[in-house]
Coordinates of C-alpha atoms and ligand atoms in Angstrom, one line a residue:
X1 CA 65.6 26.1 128.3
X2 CA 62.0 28.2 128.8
X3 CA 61.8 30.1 130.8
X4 CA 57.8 30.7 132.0
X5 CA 56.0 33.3 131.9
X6 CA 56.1 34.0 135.7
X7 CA 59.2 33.6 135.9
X8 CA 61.7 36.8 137.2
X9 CA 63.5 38.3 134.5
X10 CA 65.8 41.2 135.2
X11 CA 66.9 43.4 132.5
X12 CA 70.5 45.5 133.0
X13 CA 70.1 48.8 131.1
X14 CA 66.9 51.3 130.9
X15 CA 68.1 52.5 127.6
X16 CA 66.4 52.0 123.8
X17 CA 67.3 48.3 123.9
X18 CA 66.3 47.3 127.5
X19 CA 63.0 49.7 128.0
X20 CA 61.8 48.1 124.3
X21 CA 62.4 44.9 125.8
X22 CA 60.7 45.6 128.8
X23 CA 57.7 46.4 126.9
X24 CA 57.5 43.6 124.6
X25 CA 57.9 41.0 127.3
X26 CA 55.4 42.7 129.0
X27 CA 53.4 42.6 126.1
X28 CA 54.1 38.9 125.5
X29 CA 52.7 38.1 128.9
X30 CA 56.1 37.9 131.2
X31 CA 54.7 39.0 134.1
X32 CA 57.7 39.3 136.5
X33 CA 60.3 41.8 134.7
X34 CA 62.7 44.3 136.5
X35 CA 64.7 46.8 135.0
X36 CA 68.0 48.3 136.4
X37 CA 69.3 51.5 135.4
X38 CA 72.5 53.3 137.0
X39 CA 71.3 56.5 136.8
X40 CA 68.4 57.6 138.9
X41 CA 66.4 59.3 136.0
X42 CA 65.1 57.8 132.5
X43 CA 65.9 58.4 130.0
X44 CA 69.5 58.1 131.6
X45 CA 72.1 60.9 131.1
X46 CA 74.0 57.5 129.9
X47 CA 71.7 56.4 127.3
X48 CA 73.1 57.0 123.6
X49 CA 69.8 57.6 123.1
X50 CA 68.9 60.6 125.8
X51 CA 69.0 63.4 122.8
X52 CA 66.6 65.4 121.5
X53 CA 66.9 63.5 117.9
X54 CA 67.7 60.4 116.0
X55 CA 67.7 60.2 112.3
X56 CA 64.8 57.6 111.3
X57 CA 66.0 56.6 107.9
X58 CA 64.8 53.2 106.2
X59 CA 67.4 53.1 103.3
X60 CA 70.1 50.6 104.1
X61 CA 73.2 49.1 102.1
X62 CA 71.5 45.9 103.1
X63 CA 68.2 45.0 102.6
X64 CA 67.7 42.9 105.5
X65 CA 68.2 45.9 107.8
X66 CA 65.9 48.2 105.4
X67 CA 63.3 45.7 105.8
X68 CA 63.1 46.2 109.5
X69 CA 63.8 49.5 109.1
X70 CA 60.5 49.5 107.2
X71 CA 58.8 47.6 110.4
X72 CA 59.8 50.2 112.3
X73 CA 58.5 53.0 111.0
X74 CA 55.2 51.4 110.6
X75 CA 55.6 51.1 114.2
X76 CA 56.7 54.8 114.9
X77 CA 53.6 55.6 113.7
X78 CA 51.9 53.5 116.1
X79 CA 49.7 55.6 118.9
X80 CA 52.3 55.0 121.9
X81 CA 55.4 56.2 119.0
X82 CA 53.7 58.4 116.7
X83 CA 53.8 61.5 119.2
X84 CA 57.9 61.1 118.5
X85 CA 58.0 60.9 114.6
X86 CA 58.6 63.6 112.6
X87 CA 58.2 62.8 109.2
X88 CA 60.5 65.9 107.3
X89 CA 62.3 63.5 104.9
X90 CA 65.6 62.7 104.5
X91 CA 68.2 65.2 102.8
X92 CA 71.2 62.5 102.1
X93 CA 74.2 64.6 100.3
X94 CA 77.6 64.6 99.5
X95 CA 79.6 68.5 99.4
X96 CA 82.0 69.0 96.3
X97 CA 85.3 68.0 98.7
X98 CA 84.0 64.3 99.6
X99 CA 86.2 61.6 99.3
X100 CA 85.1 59.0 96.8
X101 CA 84.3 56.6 99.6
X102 CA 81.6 58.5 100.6
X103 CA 80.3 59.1 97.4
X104 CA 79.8 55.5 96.7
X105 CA 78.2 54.9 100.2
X106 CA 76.0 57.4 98.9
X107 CA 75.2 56.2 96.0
X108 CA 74.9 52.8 97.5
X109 CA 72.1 53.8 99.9
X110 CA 70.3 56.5 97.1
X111 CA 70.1 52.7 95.0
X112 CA 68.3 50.6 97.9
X113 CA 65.9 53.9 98.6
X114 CA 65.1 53.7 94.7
X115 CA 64.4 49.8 94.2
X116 CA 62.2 49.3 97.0
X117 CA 58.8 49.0 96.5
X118 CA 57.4 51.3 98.9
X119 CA 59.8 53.8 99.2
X120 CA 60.9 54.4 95.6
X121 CA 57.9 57.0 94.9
X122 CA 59.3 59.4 97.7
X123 CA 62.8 59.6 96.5
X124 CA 64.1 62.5 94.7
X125 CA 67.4 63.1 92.8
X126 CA 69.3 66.1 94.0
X127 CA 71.7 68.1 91.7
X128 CA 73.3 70.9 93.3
X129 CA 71.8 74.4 95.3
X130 CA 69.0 75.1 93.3
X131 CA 67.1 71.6 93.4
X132 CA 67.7 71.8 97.6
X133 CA 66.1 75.5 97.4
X134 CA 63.2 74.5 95.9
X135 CA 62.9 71.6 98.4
X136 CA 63.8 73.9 101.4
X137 CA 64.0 77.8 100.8
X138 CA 65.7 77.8 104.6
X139 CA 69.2 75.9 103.4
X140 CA 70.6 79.8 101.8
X141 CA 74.1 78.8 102.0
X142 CA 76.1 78.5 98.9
X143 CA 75.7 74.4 99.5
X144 CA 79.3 73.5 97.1
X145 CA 79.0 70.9 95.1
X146 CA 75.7 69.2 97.1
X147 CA 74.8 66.3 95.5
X148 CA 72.2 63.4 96.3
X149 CA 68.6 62.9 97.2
X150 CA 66.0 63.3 99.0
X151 CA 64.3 60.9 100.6
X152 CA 60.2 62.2 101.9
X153 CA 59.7 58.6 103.5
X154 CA 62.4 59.2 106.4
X155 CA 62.4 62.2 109.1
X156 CA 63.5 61.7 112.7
X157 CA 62.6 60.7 115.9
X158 CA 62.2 62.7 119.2
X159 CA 64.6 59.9 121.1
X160 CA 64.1 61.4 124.8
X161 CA 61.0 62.1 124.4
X162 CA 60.2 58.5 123.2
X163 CA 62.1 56.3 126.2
X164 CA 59.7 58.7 128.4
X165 CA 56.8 57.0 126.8
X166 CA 58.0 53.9 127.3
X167 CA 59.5 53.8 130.7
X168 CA 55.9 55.1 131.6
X169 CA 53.9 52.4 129.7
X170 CA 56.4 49.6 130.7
X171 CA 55.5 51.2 134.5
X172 CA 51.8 51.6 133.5
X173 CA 52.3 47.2 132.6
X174 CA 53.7 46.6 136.3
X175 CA 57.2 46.3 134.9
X176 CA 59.6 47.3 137.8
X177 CA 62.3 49.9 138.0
X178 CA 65.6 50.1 140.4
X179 CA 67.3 53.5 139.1
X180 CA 70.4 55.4 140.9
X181 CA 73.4 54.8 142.2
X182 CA 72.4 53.1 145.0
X183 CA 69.6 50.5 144.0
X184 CA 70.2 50.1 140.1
X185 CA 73.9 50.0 139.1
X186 CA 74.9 46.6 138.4
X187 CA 78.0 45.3 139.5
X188 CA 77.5 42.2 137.7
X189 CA 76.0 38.8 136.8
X190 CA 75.8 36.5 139.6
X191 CA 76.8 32.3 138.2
X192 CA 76.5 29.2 140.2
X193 CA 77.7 26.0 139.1
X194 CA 74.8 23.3 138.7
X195 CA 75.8 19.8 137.9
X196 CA 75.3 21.2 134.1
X197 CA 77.7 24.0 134.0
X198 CA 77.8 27.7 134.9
X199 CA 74.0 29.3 135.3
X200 CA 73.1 32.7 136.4
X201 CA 71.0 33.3 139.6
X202 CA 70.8 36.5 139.4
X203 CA 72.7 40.4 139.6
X204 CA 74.5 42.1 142.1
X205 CA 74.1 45.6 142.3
X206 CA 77.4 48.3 142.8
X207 CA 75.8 48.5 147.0
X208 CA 76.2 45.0 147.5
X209 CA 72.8 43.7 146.7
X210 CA 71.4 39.8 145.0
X211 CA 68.8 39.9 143.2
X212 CA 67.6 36.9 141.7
X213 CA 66.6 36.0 138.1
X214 CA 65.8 33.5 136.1
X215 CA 67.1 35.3 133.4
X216 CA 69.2 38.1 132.3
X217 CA 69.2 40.5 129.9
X218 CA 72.4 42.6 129.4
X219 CA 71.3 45.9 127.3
X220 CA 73.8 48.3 128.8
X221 CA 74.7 50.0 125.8
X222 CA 78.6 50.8 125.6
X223 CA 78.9 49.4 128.9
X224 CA 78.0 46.1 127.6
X225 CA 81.7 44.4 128.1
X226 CA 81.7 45.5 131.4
X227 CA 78.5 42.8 132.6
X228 CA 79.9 40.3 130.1
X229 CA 83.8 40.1 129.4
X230 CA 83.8 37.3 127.4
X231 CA 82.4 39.4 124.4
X232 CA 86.1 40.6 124.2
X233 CA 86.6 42.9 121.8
X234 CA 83.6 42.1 119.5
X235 CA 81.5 44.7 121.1
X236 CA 83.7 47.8 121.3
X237 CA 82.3 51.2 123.2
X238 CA 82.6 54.3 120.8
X239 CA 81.3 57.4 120.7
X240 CA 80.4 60.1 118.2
X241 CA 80.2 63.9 119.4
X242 CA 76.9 66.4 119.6
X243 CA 76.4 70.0 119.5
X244 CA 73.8 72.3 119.8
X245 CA 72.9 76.1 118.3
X246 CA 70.5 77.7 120.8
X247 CA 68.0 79.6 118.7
X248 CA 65.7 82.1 119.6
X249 CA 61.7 81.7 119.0
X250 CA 62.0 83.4 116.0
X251 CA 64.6 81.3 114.3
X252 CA 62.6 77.9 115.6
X253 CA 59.1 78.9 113.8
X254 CA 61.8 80.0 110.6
X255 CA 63.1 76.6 110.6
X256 CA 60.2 75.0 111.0
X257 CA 59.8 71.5 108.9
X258 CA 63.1 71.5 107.5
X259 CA 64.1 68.1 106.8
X260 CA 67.0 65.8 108.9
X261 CA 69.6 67.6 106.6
X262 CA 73.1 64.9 106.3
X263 CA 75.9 66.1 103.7
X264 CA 77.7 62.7 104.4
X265 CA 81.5 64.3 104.5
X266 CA 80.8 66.6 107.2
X267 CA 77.9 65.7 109.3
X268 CA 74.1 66.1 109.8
X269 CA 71.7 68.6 111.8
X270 CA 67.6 68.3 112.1
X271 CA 65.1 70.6 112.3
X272 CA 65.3 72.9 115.6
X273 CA 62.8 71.3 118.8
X274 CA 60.1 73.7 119.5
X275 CA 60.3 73.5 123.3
X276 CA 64.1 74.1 123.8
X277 CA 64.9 76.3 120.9
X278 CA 68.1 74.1 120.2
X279 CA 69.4 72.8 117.1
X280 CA 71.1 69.5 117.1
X281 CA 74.3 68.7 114.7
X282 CA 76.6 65.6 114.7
X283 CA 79.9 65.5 112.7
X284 CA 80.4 62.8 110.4
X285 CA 83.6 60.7 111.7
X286 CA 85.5 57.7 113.0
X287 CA 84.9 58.0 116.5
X288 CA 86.3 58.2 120.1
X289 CA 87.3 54.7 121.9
X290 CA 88.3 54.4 125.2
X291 CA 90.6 51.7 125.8
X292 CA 92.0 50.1 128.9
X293 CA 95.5 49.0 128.3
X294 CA 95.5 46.5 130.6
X295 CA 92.6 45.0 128.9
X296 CA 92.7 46.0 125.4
X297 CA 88.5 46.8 125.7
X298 CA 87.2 50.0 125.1
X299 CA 84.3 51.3 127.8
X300 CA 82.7 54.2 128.1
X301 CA 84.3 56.9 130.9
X302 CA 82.5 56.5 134.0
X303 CA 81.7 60.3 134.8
X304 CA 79.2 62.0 133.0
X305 CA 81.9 65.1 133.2
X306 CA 84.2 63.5 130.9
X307 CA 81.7 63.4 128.1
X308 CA 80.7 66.8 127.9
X309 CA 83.3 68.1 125.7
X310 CA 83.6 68.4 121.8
X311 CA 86.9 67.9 119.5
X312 CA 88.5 70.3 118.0
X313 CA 88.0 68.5 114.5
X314 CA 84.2 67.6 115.4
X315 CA 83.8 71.3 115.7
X316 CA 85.5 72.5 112.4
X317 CA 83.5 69.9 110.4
X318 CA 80.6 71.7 112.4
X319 CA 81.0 75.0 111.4
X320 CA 82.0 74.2 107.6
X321 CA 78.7 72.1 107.4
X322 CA 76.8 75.0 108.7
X323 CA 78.9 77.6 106.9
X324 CA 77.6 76.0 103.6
X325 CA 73.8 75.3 104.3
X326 CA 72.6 77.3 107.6
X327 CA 75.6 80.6 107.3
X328 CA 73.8 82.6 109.3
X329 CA 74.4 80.3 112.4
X330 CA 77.9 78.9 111.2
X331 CA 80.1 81.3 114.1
X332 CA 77.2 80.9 116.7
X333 CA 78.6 79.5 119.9
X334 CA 77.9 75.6 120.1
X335 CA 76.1 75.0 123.0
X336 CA 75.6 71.2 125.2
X337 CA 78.6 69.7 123.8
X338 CA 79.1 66.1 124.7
X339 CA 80.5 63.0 123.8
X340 CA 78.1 60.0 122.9
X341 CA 78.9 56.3 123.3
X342 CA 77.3 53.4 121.7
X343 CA 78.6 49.6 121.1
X344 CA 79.9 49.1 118.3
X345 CA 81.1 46.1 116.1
X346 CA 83.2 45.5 112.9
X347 CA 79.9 44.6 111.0
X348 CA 78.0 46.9 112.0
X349 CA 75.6 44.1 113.0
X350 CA 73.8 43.9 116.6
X351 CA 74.1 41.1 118.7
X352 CA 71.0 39.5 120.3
X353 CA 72.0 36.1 121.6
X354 CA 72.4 34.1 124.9
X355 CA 75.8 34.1 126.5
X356 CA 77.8 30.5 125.9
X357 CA 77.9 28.6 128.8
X358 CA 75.2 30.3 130.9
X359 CA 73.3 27.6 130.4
X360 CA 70.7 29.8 128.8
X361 CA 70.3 32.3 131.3
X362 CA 71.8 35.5 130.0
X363 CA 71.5 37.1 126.7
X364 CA 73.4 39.9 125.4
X365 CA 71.0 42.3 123.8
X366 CA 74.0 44.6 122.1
X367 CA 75.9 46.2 119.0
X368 CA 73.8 48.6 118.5
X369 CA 76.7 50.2 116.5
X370 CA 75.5 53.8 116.2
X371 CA 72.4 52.8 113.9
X372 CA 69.7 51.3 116.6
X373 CA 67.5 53.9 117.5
X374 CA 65.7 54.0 114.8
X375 CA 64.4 50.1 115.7
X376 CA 62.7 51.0 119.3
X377 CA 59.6 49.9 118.8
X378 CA 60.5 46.9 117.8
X379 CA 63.9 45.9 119.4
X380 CA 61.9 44.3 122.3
X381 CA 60.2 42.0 119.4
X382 CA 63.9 40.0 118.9
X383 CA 64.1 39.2 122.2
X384 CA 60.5 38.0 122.9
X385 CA 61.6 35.5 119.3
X386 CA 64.9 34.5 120.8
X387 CA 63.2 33.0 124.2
X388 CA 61.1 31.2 121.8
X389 CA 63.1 29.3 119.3
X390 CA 63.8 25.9 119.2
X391 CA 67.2 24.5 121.3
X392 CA 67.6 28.4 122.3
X393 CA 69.3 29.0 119.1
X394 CA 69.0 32.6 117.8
X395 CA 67.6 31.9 113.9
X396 CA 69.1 34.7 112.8
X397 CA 72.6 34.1 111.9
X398 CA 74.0 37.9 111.8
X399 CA 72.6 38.6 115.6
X400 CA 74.3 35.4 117.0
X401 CA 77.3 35.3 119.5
X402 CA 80.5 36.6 118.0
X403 CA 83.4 34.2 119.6
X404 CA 85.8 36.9 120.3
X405 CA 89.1 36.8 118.7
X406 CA 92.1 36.4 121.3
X407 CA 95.1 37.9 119.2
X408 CA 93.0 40.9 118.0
X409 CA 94.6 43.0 120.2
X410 CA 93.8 46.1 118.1
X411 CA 89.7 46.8 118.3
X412 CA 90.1 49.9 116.0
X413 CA 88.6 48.7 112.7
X414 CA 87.4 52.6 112.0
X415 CA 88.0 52.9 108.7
X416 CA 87.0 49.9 107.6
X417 CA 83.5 50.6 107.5
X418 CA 81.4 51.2 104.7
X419 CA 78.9 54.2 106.0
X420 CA 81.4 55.9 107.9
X421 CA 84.6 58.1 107.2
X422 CA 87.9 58.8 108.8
X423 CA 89.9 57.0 111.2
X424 CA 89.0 56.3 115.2
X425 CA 91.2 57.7 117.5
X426 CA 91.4 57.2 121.3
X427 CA 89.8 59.6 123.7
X428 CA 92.7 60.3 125.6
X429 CA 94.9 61.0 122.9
X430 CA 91.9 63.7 122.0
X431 CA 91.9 65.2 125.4
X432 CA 95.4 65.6 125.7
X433 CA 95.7 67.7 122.8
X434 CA 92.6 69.8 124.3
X435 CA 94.2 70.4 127.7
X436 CA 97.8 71.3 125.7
X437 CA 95.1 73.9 123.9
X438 CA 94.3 75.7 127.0
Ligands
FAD501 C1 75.9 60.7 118.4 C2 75.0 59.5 118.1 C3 74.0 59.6 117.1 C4 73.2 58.6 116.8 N1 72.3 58.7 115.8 C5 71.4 57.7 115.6 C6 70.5 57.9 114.5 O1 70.4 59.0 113.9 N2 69.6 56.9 114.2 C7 69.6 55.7 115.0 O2 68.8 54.8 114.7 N3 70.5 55.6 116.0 C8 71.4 56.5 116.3 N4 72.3 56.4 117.3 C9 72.3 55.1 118.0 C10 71.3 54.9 119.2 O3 71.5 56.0 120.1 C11 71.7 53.6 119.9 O4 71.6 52.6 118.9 C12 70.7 53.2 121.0 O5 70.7 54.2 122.0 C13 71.3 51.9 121.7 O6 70.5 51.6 122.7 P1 71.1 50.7 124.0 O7 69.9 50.5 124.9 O8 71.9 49.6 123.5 O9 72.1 51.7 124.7 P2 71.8 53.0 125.5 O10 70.6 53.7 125.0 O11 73.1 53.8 125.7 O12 71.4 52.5 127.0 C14 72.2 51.7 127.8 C15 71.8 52.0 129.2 O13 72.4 51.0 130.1 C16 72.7 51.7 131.3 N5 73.8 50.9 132.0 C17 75.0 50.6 131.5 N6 75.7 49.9 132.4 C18 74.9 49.7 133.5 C19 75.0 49.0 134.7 N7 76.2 48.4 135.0 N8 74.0 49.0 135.6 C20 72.8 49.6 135.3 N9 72.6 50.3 134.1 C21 73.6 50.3 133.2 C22 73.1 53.0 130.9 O14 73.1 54.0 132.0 C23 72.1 53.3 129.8 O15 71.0 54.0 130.2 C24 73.2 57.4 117.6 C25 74.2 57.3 118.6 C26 75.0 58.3 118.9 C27 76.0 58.1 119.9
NAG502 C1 59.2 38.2 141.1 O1 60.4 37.4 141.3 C2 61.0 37.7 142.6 C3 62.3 36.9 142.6 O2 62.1 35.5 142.6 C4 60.1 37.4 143.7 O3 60.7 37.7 145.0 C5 58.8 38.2 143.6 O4 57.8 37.8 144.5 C6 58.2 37.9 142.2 N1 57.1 38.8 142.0 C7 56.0 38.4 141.4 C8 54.9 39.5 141.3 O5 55.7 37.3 141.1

């Protein structure tokens, strides 16, 4: 279709995917770009990626995503990113009790780390306690059975601290904002039918309002299904559960420059953030869904209240993962529980197509399936591609429209992936067990 450069493009979602999209638009000369976000602050108390950390780790299973990976981190260490990336490396273990399937995703990404070009000369075998203590003198638990490497190229990623950057250079560009209940929750995608099928006009918001667009660019995160149904169950919202130790000022300076520490069985934690003092952990596991019955389509809950809470499992795995690296801290309440939802798919691939039958005026910019923060600065890149290839056809076969599968009734393929453990359970099964606790 084309869309020119002056043309009004609104983007639903000011989260990783949509504010990296509003800045490479921007970049690319679109001169007209809006941004709607529900809630009235960025980054959003909705956004998977409002945290004080993401793990920026290049190694993939697949090479195609550890060669963007490798894009990315050249751009994180880009003036507008590098403020955000830590470089600590990458501690990637197994404990003594993992099951075998994560031993051989282990092993599987230790392999790609070790062939590549680039990387190879920053990876390290790990056998056991006393290789970690000579990497990091702070990990004094007994560390059972830790096996793996360590990888210096990785580290992590101040995630809030990033989308601030970026909501303020998108501003700084003359992109536009509509945050809050009121003026920037979408109630959905306006069509009207031309004489060559269904085209969107524009959004309405939740208070009523048009806006029109020549285009629009669904990057809602886990709410994704909500603005376009007809993704089915392809896109699925799930979530993962975080915790926080609050430190004193002492044990912050202690900790300082420990590396994004991951024994893959149990979960991962990062080195403590200066300014708040807290130390943030995330349990290895299947994941939450949230499924309607009467659709069969998992979305995220629509209060904030109803994701601050941990599982009781989440927070065993927790305290064993601390008990056998950080002991000190292992009984130490947990602190800023909360529930985080992404969109997930079976393939762990993102989507980043137009809509069928929109007559190219909506894309889905999606599927970010718990893996996608790492790729902010360049997300906005795909898109700017996508409005540019020939017969609007996205060239890359993985990120293309997944026709969604009527009779799959069931979206719960948890166990079924390769980097991930344990089955996915449904959130209300999870809270009924806590309330039955109390
Ligand atoms: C616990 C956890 C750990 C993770 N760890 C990592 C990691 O270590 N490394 C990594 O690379 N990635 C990680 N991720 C994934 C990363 O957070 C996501 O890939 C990324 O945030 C996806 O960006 P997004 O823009 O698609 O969604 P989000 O960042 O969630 O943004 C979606 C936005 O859309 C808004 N929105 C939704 N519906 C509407 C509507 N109707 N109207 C207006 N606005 C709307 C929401 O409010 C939200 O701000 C993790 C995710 C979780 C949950
Ligand atoms: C952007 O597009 C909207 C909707 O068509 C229009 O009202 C507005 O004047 C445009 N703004 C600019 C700066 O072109």
């Amino acid at each position: 279709m084309g869309i020119s450069k002056s043309d009004p493009v609104i983007i639903v979602g000011g989260g990783a995917f949509g504010l990296s999209t509003a800045l490479h638009l921007s970049l690319r000369g679109y001169t007209n770009i809006t941004v709607f976000e529900q809630d009235g602050q960025i980054p959003s108390r909705y956004s998977a990626a409002n945290d004080l950390n993401k793990i920026m780790r290049v190694e993939y299973e697949d090479p195609f995503y550890t060669d963007l990976a490798v894009e990315a981190i050249n751009a994180w260490k880009t003036p507008l990113f590098a403020p955000h990336f830590h470089q600590t490396g990458f501690l990637h273990c197994v404990s003594e009790k993992a099951p075998e399937k994560a031993v051989a995703t282990l092993k599987r990404f230790q392999a790609a780390a070790e062939r590549h070009s680039q990387m190879a000369k920053y990876v390290s075998s790990i056998q056991g306690q006393e290789d970690i203590r000579q990497l990091c003198w702070q990990l004094d638990g007994s560390l059972p059975g830790w096996n793996g490497y360590f990888n210096r190229y990785d580290g992590y990623v101040h995630s809030a601290n990033a989308l601030t950057a970026v909501y303020r250079a998108t501003q700084g560009r003359g992109v536009r904002f509509f945050l809050g209940e009121g003026a920037g929750a979408v109630d959905k995608v306006v069509y009207e039918n031309t004489p060559r099928g269904r085209k969107s006009n524009g959004i309405r918001t939740k208070a009523g309002r048009f806006h029109p667009a020549s285009l629009v660019i669904v990057a809602a995160g886990a709410a994704a299904t909500r603005l376009v149904p007809e993704i089915g169950t392809q896109v699925v919202a799930k979530s993962w559960s975080v915790a926080h130790v609050q430190l004193t000022d002492e044990e912050t300076s202690a900790l300082r420059g420990i590396p994004v520490t991951y024994a893959r069985d149990l979960g991962f934690f990062f080195e403590p953030d200066p300014k708040t003092n807290l130390l943030k952990l995330c349990p290895m596991g299947g994941g939450y869904i949230n499924t309607d019955p009467s659709t069969g389509l998992s979305c995220p809950p629509q209060s904030l209240a109803e994701r601050g809470f941990l599982p009781h499992e989440d927070e065993i795995r927790l305290r064993q993962l601390l008990r056998q690296s950080l002991p000190a801290l292992s009984d130490r309440a947990l602190v800023k529980k909360s529930l985080c939802w992404f969109a997930d798919t079976s393939d762990s691939d993102f989507i980043v197509d137009y809509v069928p039958q929109t007559s190219s005026s909506v894309i889905l910019l999606s599927g970010d399936s718990g893996h996608g923060f790492k790729m902010f600065p360049i997300v906005g890149r795909w898109i700017g591609e996508l409005l540019e290839s020939p017969n609007d056809q996205q060239q890359i076969p993985r990120w293309s429209w997944k026709a969604p599968k009527p009779e799959t009734k069931s979206s719960n393929w948890g166990g079924d992936v390769s980097w991930r453990l344990g089955e996915t359970r449904e959130l209300a099964e999870v809270q009924r067990s806590r309330t039955s606790k109390l």
